[in-house]
């Protein structure tokens, strides 16, 4: 069974950093592109960043480029999102997702999400 | 960025009825449109991709149609488990973008 389990969320002050993790199981992690998507409270879904299966290429939304870094550890089937210079508008539930079609992210499996609250 | 406009925002229906949700792209996205279902306490589920291809496990009462800029998700013979939020996403170009969602509620 495919499982994606996010962790690392919590309450953080503006300007501080946080690193999210997503542990994958039930599939060959190193074969798949992976993506982070977020959803602010009561809002829609926003694509943030994607990484190719071997980690050789990364793609970012303009809203997080330069502040967030996506990475992966294929040996441990784990996806990461390093978030720096956090702002109140980064408050959201963060989801990791699996998959892409023709090099464009398409989430065929999603984690349950982890909440990040940026507030003083 | 490609803007995705979903309609309606809210939809009320009864089990057994059929409903349609629309998604309009601000420019042509060929056939590359996906539909997701979101329900509280559950992981989001991919229902349809590339406009009309059912993801494995998606019941056949779900169907997708359209190409270019206009797409439709149709659910026939609504089941109680179909009520929730539905989002479209274009997977034609970067950045991938989502519609604002349609809340399907029990009438």
Short mmCIF file of N, CA, C and O in Angstrom, two decimals, chain B:
data_model
loop_
_atom_site.label_atom_id
_atom_site.label_comp_id
_atom_site.label_asym_id
_atom_site.label_seq_id
_atom_site.Cartn_x
_atom_site.Cartn_y
_atom_site.Cartn_z
N UNK B 1 0.90 32.56 -15.80
CA UNK B 1 0.36 31.33 -15.27
C UNK B 1 -1.03 31.08 -15.84
O UNK B 1 -1.77 32.02 -16.11
N UNK B 2 -1.39 29.81 -15.99
CA UNK B 2 -2.72 29.46 -16.47
C UNK B 2 -3.71 29.57 -15.31
O UNK B 2 -3.55 28.91 -14.29
N UNK B 3 -4.71 30.39 -15.48
CA UNK B 3 -5.75 30.53 -14.45
C UNK B 3 -6.84 29.50 -14.70
O UNK B 3 -7.31 29.34 -15.83
N UNK B 4 -7.25 28.82 -13.64
CA UNK B 4 -8.29 27.80 -13.73
C UNK B 4 -9.53 28.29 -13.01
O UNK B 4 -9.46 28.58 -11.81
N UNK B 5 -10.63 28.40 -13.72
CA UNK B 5 -11.87 28.89 -13.14
C UNK B 5 -12.86 27.75 -13.04
O UNK B 5 -13.29 27.19 -14.07
N UNK B 6 -13.21 27.41 -11.81
CA UNK B 6 -14.13 26.30 -11.57
C UNK B 6 -15.52 26.84 -11.29
O UNK B 6 -15.68 27.86 -10.62
N UNK B 7 -16.54 26.12 -11.76
CA UNK B 7 -17.92 26.48 -11.45
C UNK B 7 -18.79 25.24 -11.42
O UNK B 7 -18.51 24.26 -12.13
N UNK B 8 -19.83 25.24 -10.56
CA UNK B 8 -20.10 26.29 -9.57
C UNK B 8 -19.17 26.15 -8.37
O UNK B 8 -18.43 25.16 -8.26
N UNK B 9 -19.23 27.11 -7.46
CA UNK B 9 -18.43 27.00 -6.23
C UNK B 9 -19.07 26.03 -5.26
O UNK B 9 -18.39 25.35 -4.50
N UNK B 10 -20.40 26.01 -5.28
CA UNK B 10 -21.15 25.12 -4.41
C UNK B 10 -22.23 24.44 -5.22
O UNK B 10 -22.80 25.03 -6.15
N UNK B 11 -22.52 23.23 -4.84
CA UNK B 11 -23.50 22.43 -5.57
C UNK B 11 -24.19 21.51 -4.56
O UNK B 11 -23.50 20.83 -3.79
N UNK B 12 -25.50 21.52 -4.55
CA UNK B 12 -26.25 20.64 -3.65
C UNK B 12 -27.02 19.62 -4.48
O UNK B 12 -27.67 19.99 -5.48
N UNK B 13 -26.91 18.37 -4.10
CA UNK B 13 -27.59 17.32 -4.85
C UNK B 13 -27.95 16.18 -3.91
O UNK B 13 -27.49 16.13 -2.76
N UNK B 14 -28.76 15.27 -4.41
CA UNK B 14 -29.20 14.12 -3.61
C UNK B 14 -28.61 12.84 -4.17
O UNK B 14 -28.30 12.78 -5.38
N UNK B 15 -28.42 11.84 -3.34
CA UNK B 15 -27.95 10.55 -3.85
C UNK B 15 -28.84 10.07 -5.00
O UNK B 15 -30.07 10.25 -4.97
N UNK B 16 -28.19 9.53 -6.02
CA UNK B 16 -28.90 9.05 -7.20
C UNK B 16 -28.95 10.06 -8.33
O UNK B 16 -29.18 9.69 -9.49
N UNK B 17 -28.74 11.33 -8.01
CA UNK B 17 -28.75 12.36 -9.05
C UNK B 17 -27.41 12.37 -9.79
O UNK B 17 -26.44 11.75 -9.37
N UNK B 18 -27.39 13.12 -10.86
CA UNK B 18 -26.16 13.35 -11.62
C UNK B 18 -25.80 14.82 -11.54
O UNK B 18 -26.69 15.68 -11.52
N UNK B 19 -24.50 15.10 -11.47
CA UNK B 19 -24.05 16.49 -11.38
C UNK B 19 -22.86 16.69 -12.32
O UNK B 19 -22.16 15.73 -12.68
N UNK B 20 -22.65 17.96 -12.68
CA UNK B 20 -21.49 18.32 -13.49
C UNK B 20 -20.78 19.50 -12.87
O UNK B 20 -21.42 20.43 -12.36
N UNK B 21 -19.46 19.44 -12.91
CA UNK B 21 -18.61 20.52 -12.43
C UNK B 21 -17.74 20.96 -13.60
O UNK B 21 -17.19 20.11 -14.33
N UNK B 22 -17.62 22.25 -13.78
CA UNK B 22 -16.88 22.78 -14.92
C UNK B 22 -15.57 23.42 -14.50
O UNK B 22 -15.43 23.95 -13.40
N UNK B 23 -14.63 23.38 -15.40
CA UNK B 23 -13.33 23.99 -15.18
C UNK B 23 -12.90 24.64 -16.49
O UNK B 23 -12.90 23.97 -17.54
N UNK B 24 -12.57 25.91 -16.42
CA UNK B 24 -12.19 26.66 -17.63
C UNK B 24 -10.78 27.19 -17.44
O UNK B 24 -10.48 27.85 -16.44
N UNK B 25 -9.92 26.92 -18.42
CA UNK B 25 -8.54 27.39 -18.38
C UNK B 25 -8.42 28.71 -19.13
O UNK B 25 -9.14 28.96 -20.11
N UNK B 26 -7.49 29.57 -18.69
CA UNK B 26 -7.32 30.88 -19.31
C UNK B 26 -6.62 30.80 -20.66
O UNK B 26 -6.59 31.78 -21.42
N UNK B 27 -6.06 29.65 -20.98
CA UNK B 27 -5.49 29.39 -22.29
C UNK B 27 -5.57 27.90 -22.55
O UNK B 27 -5.82 27.12 -21.61
N UNK B 28 -5.32 27.48 -23.75
CA UNK B 28 -5.44 26.07 -24.06
C UNK B 28 -4.42 25.24 -23.28
O UNK B 28 -3.24 25.57 -23.20
N UNK B 29 -4.92 24.16 -22.70
CA UNK B 29 -4.07 23.21 -21.98
C UNK B 29 -4.15 21.82 -22.62
O UNK B 29 -3.90 20.81 -21.98
N UNK B 30 -4.53 21.82 -23.91
CA UNK B 30 -4.69 20.55 -24.63
C UNK B 30 -5.67 19.67 -23.85
O UNK B 30 -6.76 20.12 -23.51
N UNK B 31 -5.29 18.44 -23.54
CA UNK B 31 -6.18 17.56 -22.80
C UNK B 31 -5.79 17.42 -21.33
O UNK B 31 -6.39 16.66 -20.58
N UNK B 32 -4.78 18.16 -20.89
CA UNK B 32 -4.11 17.91 -19.63
C UNK B 32 -4.77 18.57 -18.42
O UNK B 32 -4.29 19.55 -17.84
N UNK B 33 -5.88 17.96 -18.03
CA UNK B 33 -6.68 18.44 -16.91
C UNK B 33 -6.96 17.26 -15.98
O UNK B 33 -7.34 16.17 -16.45
N UNK B 34 -6.73 17.48 -14.69
CA UNK B 34 -6.98 16.44 -13.69
C UNK B 34 -8.06 16.90 -12.73
O UNK B 34 -8.27 18.10 -12.54
N UNK B 35 -8.72 15.93 -12.14
CA UNK B 35 -9.73 16.19 -11.12
C UNK B 35 -9.37 15.42 -9.85
O UNK B 35 -9.01 14.24 -9.90
N UNK B 36 -9.49 16.10 -8.71
CA UNK B 36 -9.22 15.51 -7.41
C UNK B 36 -10.45 15.65 -6.51
O UNK B 36 -11.20 16.62 -6.63
N UNK B 37 -10.56 14.71 -5.59
CA UNK B 37 -11.58 14.78 -4.56
C UNK B 37 -10.88 14.98 -3.21
O UNK B 37 -9.87 14.32 -2.91
N UNK B 38 -11.44 15.88 -2.42
CA UNK B 38 -10.89 16.14 -1.09
C UNK B 38 -11.99 15.95 -0.05
O UNK B 38 -13.08 16.52 -0.17
N UNK B 39 -11.70 15.13 0.96
CA UNK B 39 -12.66 14.90 2.04
C UNK B 39 -11.93 15.01 3.38
O UNK B 39 -10.75 14.62 3.48
N UNK B 40 -12.62 15.54 4.40
CA UNK B 40 -11.98 15.72 5.71
C UNK B 40 -11.43 14.40 6.25
O UNK B 40 -12.09 13.36 6.20
N UNK B 41 -10.20 14.46 6.74
CA UNK B 41 -9.60 13.30 7.37
C UNK B 41 -9.08 12.24 6.42
O UNK B 41 -8.59 11.20 6.86
N UNK B 42 -9.19 12.50 5.12
CA UNK B 42 -8.71 11.52 4.13
C UNK B 42 -7.71 12.18 3.19
O UNK B 42 -7.76 13.40 2.97
N UNK B 43 -6.81 11.39 2.66
CA UNK B 43 -5.88 11.92 1.68
C UNK B 43 -6.63 12.28 0.40
O UNK B 43 -7.59 11.60 0.02
N UNK B 44 -6.20 13.36 -0.23
CA UNK B 44 -6.80 13.75 -1.51
C UNK B 44 -6.65 12.60 -2.51
O UNK B 44 -5.66 11.87 -2.50
N UNK B 45 -7.65 12.49 -3.35
CA UNK B 45 -7.69 11.37 -4.28
C UNK B 45 -7.72 11.89 -5.72
O UNK B 45 -8.56 12.74 -6.06
N UNK B 46 -6.82 11.37 -6.54
CA UNK B 46 -6.85 11.68 -7.97
C UNK B 46 -7.95 10.84 -8.61
O UNK B 46 -7.95 9.61 -8.48
N UNK B 47 -8.86 11.50 -9.29
CA UNK B 47 -9.98 10.80 -9.92
C UNK B 47 -9.74 10.59 -11.42
O UNK B 47 -9.96 9.49 -11.94
N UNK B 48 -9.34 11.64 -12.08
CA UNK B 48 -9.24 11.64 -13.54
C UNK B 48 -8.04 12.48 -13.92
O UNK B 48 -7.75 13.50 -13.28
N UNK B 49 -7.32 12.08 -14.96
CA UNK B 49 -6.24 12.89 -15.49
C UNK B 49 -6.28 12.87 -17.01
O UNK B 49 -7.03 12.07 -17.61
N UNK B 50 -5.51 13.75 -17.60
CA UNK B 50 -5.53 13.90 -19.07
C UNK B 50 -6.95 14.04 -19.60
O UNK B 50 -7.30 13.48 -20.64
N UNK B 51 -7.74 14.79 -18.87
CA UNK B 51 -9.09 15.12 -19.31
C UNK B 51 -10.13 14.06 -19.07
O UNK B 51 -11.22 14.36 -18.55
N UNK B 52 -9.83 12.83 -19.43
CA UNK B 52 -10.88 11.81 -19.40
C UNK B 52 -10.40 10.43 -18.96
O UNK B 52 -11.20 9.49 -18.95
N UNK B 53 -9.14 10.30 -18.59
CA UNK B 53 -8.61 9.01 -18.19
C UNK B 53 -8.88 8.77 -16.71
O UNK B 53 -8.43 9.54 -15.85
N UNK B 54 -9.63 7.70 -16.42
CA UNK B 54 -9.94 7.40 -15.03
C UNK B 54 -8.71 6.81 -14.34
O UNK B 54 -8.09 5.86 -14.86
N UNK B 55 -8.36 7.38 -13.19
CA UNK B 55 -7.31 6.81 -12.37
C UNK B 55 -7.77 5.44 -11.87
O UNK B 55 -8.96 5.23 -11.62
N UNK B 56 -6.83 4.54 -11.72
CA UNK B 56 -7.15 3.22 -11.20
C UNK B 56 -7.91 3.35 -9.88
O UNK B 56 -7.49 4.09 -8.99
N UNK B 57 -9.02 2.66 -9.78
CA UNK B 57 -9.81 2.69 -8.57
C UNK B 57 -10.95 3.70 -8.59
O UNK B 57 -11.82 3.67 -7.70
N UNK B 58 -10.97 4.59 -9.56
CA UNK B 58 -12.07 5.56 -9.66
C UNK B 58 -13.31 4.87 -10.20
O UNK B 58 -13.25 4.23 -11.26
N UNK B 59 -14.43 4.98 -9.50
CA UNK B 59 -15.66 4.32 -9.98
C UNK B 59 -16.08 4.85 -11.35
O UNK B 59 -15.86 6.02 -11.68
N UNK B 60 -16.72 3.99 -12.13
CA UNK B 60 -17.10 4.36 -13.50
C UNK B 60 -18.21 5.39 -13.56
O UNK B 60 -18.49 5.94 -14.63
N UNK B 61 -18.85 5.72 -12.43
CA UNK B 61 -19.86 6.77 -12.43
C UNK B 61 -19.22 8.16 -12.60
O UNK B 61 -19.90 9.14 -12.87
N UNK B 62 -17.90 8.23 -12.44
CA UNK B 62 -17.17 9.47 -12.69
C UNK B 62 -16.71 9.49 -14.15
O UNK B 62 -16.22 8.47 -14.66
N UNK B 63 -16.85 10.64 -14.79
CA UNK B 63 -16.32 10.78 -16.14
C UNK B 63 -15.83 12.20 -16.34
O UNK B 63 -16.34 13.15 -15.71
N UNK B 64 -14.84 12.34 -17.21
CA UNK B 64 -14.31 13.65 -17.53
C UNK B 64 -14.35 13.88 -19.03
O UNK B 64 -14.17 12.94 -19.81
N UNK B 65 -14.56 15.11 -19.40
CA UNK B 65 -14.60 15.44 -20.83
C UNK B 65 -14.01 16.82 -21.03
O UNK B 65 -13.84 17.60 -20.08
N UNK B 66 -13.72 17.11 -22.28
CA UNK B 66 -13.24 18.43 -22.65
C UNK B 66 -11.82 18.43 -23.17
O UNK B 66 -11.08 17.45 -23.05
N UNK B 67 -11.47 19.55 -23.78
CA UNK B 67 -10.11 19.76 -24.27
C UNK B 67 -9.96 21.24 -24.57
O UNK B 67 -10.96 21.96 -24.68
N UNK B 68 -8.72 21.67 -24.68
CA UNK B 68 -8.50 23.08 -24.95
C UNK B 68 -8.64 23.91 -23.69
O UNK B 68 -7.75 23.92 -22.84
N UNK B 69 -9.77 24.59 -23.54
CA UNK B 69 -9.97 25.43 -22.37
C UNK B 69 -11.15 25.01 -21.50
O UNK B 69 -11.27 25.50 -20.38
N UNK B 70 -12.01 24.17 -22.00
CA UNK B 70 -13.24 23.85 -21.27
C UNK B 70 -13.35 22.36 -20.96
O UNK B 70 -13.28 21.52 -21.86
N UNK B 71 -13.55 22.09 -19.67
CA UNK B 71 -13.57 20.72 -19.18
C UNK B 71 -14.74 20.53 -18.21
O UNK B 71 -15.19 21.48 -17.56
N UNK B 72 -15.19 19.28 -18.13
CA UNK B 72 -16.31 18.96 -17.25
C UNK B 72 -16.06 17.64 -16.54
O UNK B 72 -15.61 16.67 -17.16
N UNK B 73 -16.36 17.64 -15.25
CA UNK B 73 -16.41 16.41 -14.47
C UNK B 73 -17.87 16.09 -14.25
O UNK B 73 -18.63 16.93 -13.76
N UNK B 74 -18.29 14.89 -14.61
CA UNK B 74 -19.67 14.45 -14.41
C UNK B 74 -19.68 13.26 -13.47
O UNK B 74 -18.87 12.34 -13.61
N UNK B 75 -20.57 13.33 -12.51
CA UNK B 75 -20.76 12.20 -11.59
C UNK B 75 -22.21 11.75 -11.75
O UNK B 75 -23.13 12.53 -11.52
N UNK B 76 -22.40 10.52 -12.18
CA UNK B 76 -23.75 9.96 -12.38
C UNK B 76 -24.13 9.14 -11.15
O UNK B 76 -23.27 8.53 -10.51
N UNK B 77 -25.41 9.13 -10.87
CA UNK B 77 -25.93 8.30 -9.77
C UNK B 77 -25.10 8.50 -8.48
O UNK B 77 -24.45 7.57 -7.99
N UNK B 78 -25.14 9.71 -7.98
CA UNK B 78 -24.34 10.08 -6.80
C UNK B 78 -24.51 9.08 -5.67
O UNK B 78 -25.63 8.66 -5.34
N UNK B 79 -23.37 8.73 -5.08
CA UNK B 79 -23.35 7.89 -3.89
C UNK B 79 -23.05 8.78 -2.68
O UNK B 79 -22.45 9.86 -2.83
N UNK B 80 -23.42 8.35 -1.48
CA UNK B 80 -23.17 9.18 -0.29
C UNK B 80 -21.70 9.56 -0.12
O UNK B 80 -21.40 10.66 0.35
N UNK B 81 -20.80 8.66 -0.54
CA UNK B 81 -19.36 8.95 -0.36
C UNK B 81 -18.81 9.96 -1.37
O UNK B 81 -17.65 10.35 -1.29
N UNK B 82 -19.64 10.41 -2.33
CA UNK B 82 -19.17 11.35 -3.34
C UNK B 82 -19.21 12.80 -2.87
O UNK B 82 -18.66 13.69 -3.53
N UNK B 83 -19.85 13.05 -1.73
CA UNK B 83 -19.97 14.43 -1.28
C UNK B 83 -18.65 14.89 -0.67
O UNK B 83 -18.03 14.18 0.10
N UNK B 84 -18.25 16.10 -1.09
CA UNK B 84 -16.96 16.63 -0.65
C UNK B 84 -16.54 17.76 -1.56
O UNK B 84 -17.37 18.36 -2.26
N UNK B 85 -15.24 18.03 -1.55
CA UNK B 85 -14.68 19.10 -2.38
C UNK B 85 -14.01 18.51 -3.61
O UNK B 85 -13.35 17.46 -3.52
N UNK B 86 -14.15 19.20 -4.73
CA UNK B 86 -13.53 18.76 -5.97
C UNK B 86 -12.68 19.90 -6.53
O UNK B 86 -13.11 21.05 -6.57
N UNK B 87 -11.47 19.54 -6.95
CA UNK B 87 -10.55 20.52 -7.53
C UNK B 87 -10.10 20.04 -8.91
O UNK B 87 -9.84 18.85 -9.11
N UNK B 88 -9.97 20.99 -9.82
CA UNK B 88 -9.32 20.67 -11.08
C UNK B 88 -7.88 21.19 -11.03
O UNK B 88 -7.57 22.10 -10.26
N UNK B 89 -7.02 20.61 -11.82
CA UNK B 89 -5.62 21.03 -11.92
C UNK B 89 -5.18 20.86 -13.37
O UNK B 89 -5.39 19.79 -13.97
N UNK B 90 -4.53 21.89 -13.93
CA UNK B 90 -3.96 21.71 -15.25
C UNK B 90 -2.56 21.13 -15.10
O UNK B 90 -1.77 21.58 -14.25
N UNK B 91 -2.28 20.10 -15.88
CA UNK B 91 -0.93 19.49 -15.87
C UNK B 91 -0.34 19.55 -17.28
O UNK B 91 0.25 18.59 -17.78
N UNK B 92 -0.49 20.74 -17.88
CA UNK B 92 0.06 20.97 -19.21
C UNK B 92 1.37 21.76 -19.16
O UNK B 92 2.23 21.57 -20.04
N UNK B 93 1.50 22.66 -18.21
CA UNK B 93 2.69 23.50 -18.17
C UNK B 93 2.97 23.98 -16.76
O UNK B 93 2.09 23.92 -15.89
N UNK B 94 4.17 24.51 -16.55
CA UNK B 94 4.53 25.08 -15.26
C UNK B 94 4.09 26.55 -15.20
O UNK B 94 4.16 27.26 -16.20
N UNK B 95 3.66 26.99 -13.99
CA UNK B 95 3.41 26.15 -12.82
C UNK B 95 2.07 25.42 -12.92
O UNK B 95 1.11 25.98 -13.47
N UNK B 96 2.00 24.20 -12.42
CA UNK B 96 0.69 23.54 -12.38
C UNK B 96 -0.25 24.38 -11.51
O UNK B 96 0.17 24.88 -10.46
N UNK B 97 -1.46 24.58 -11.95
CA UNK B 97 -2.39 25.44 -11.23
C UNK B 97 -3.73 24.73 -11.03
O UNK B 97 -4.13 23.88 -11.82
N UNK B 98 -4.38 25.13 -9.94
CA UNK B 98 -5.62 24.50 -9.51
C UNK B 98 -6.79 25.47 -9.61
O UNK B 98 -6.62 26.70 -9.47
N UNK B 99 -7.97 24.91 -9.79
CA UNK B 99 -9.18 25.69 -9.63
C UNK B 99 -9.42 25.95 -8.15
O UNK B 99 -8.78 25.34 -7.29
N UNK B 100 -10.39 26.82 -7.87
CA UNK B 100 -10.67 27.22 -6.49
C UNK B 100 -11.50 26.19 -5.74
O UNK B 100 -11.68 26.30 -4.52
N UNK B 101 -12.02 25.21 -6.45
CA UNK B 101 -12.76 24.14 -5.79
C UNK B 101 -14.26 24.26 -5.94
O UNK B 101 -14.81 25.35 -6.09
N UNK B 102 -14.91 23.11 -5.88
CA UNK B 102 -16.38 23.03 -5.88
C UNK B 102 -16.79 22.16 -4.72
O UNK B 102 -16.31 21.03 -4.60
N UNK B 103 -17.65 22.70 -3.87
CA UNK B 103 -18.13 21.93 -2.72
C UNK B 103 -19.43 21.25 -3.10
O UNK B 103 -20.43 21.92 -3.39
N UNK B 104 -19.43 19.94 -3.13
CA UNK B 104 -20.62 19.15 -3.45
C UNK B 104 -21.25 18.72 -2.13
O UNK B 104 -20.65 17.96 -1.36
N UNK B 105 -22.44 19.25 -1.88
CA UNK B 105 -23.11 19.00 -0.60
C UNK B 105 -24.37 18.20 -0.80
O UNK B 105 -24.99 18.24 -1.87
N UNK B 106 -24.76 17.56 0.27
CA UNK B 106 -25.99 16.80 0.28
C UNK B 106 -27.18 17.75 0.38
O UNK B 106 -27.22 18.63 1.23
N UNK B 107 -28.15 17.56 -0.53
CA UNK B 107 -29.34 18.42 -0.51
C UNK B 107 -30.30 17.94 0.58
O UNK B 107 -30.51 16.74 0.73
#
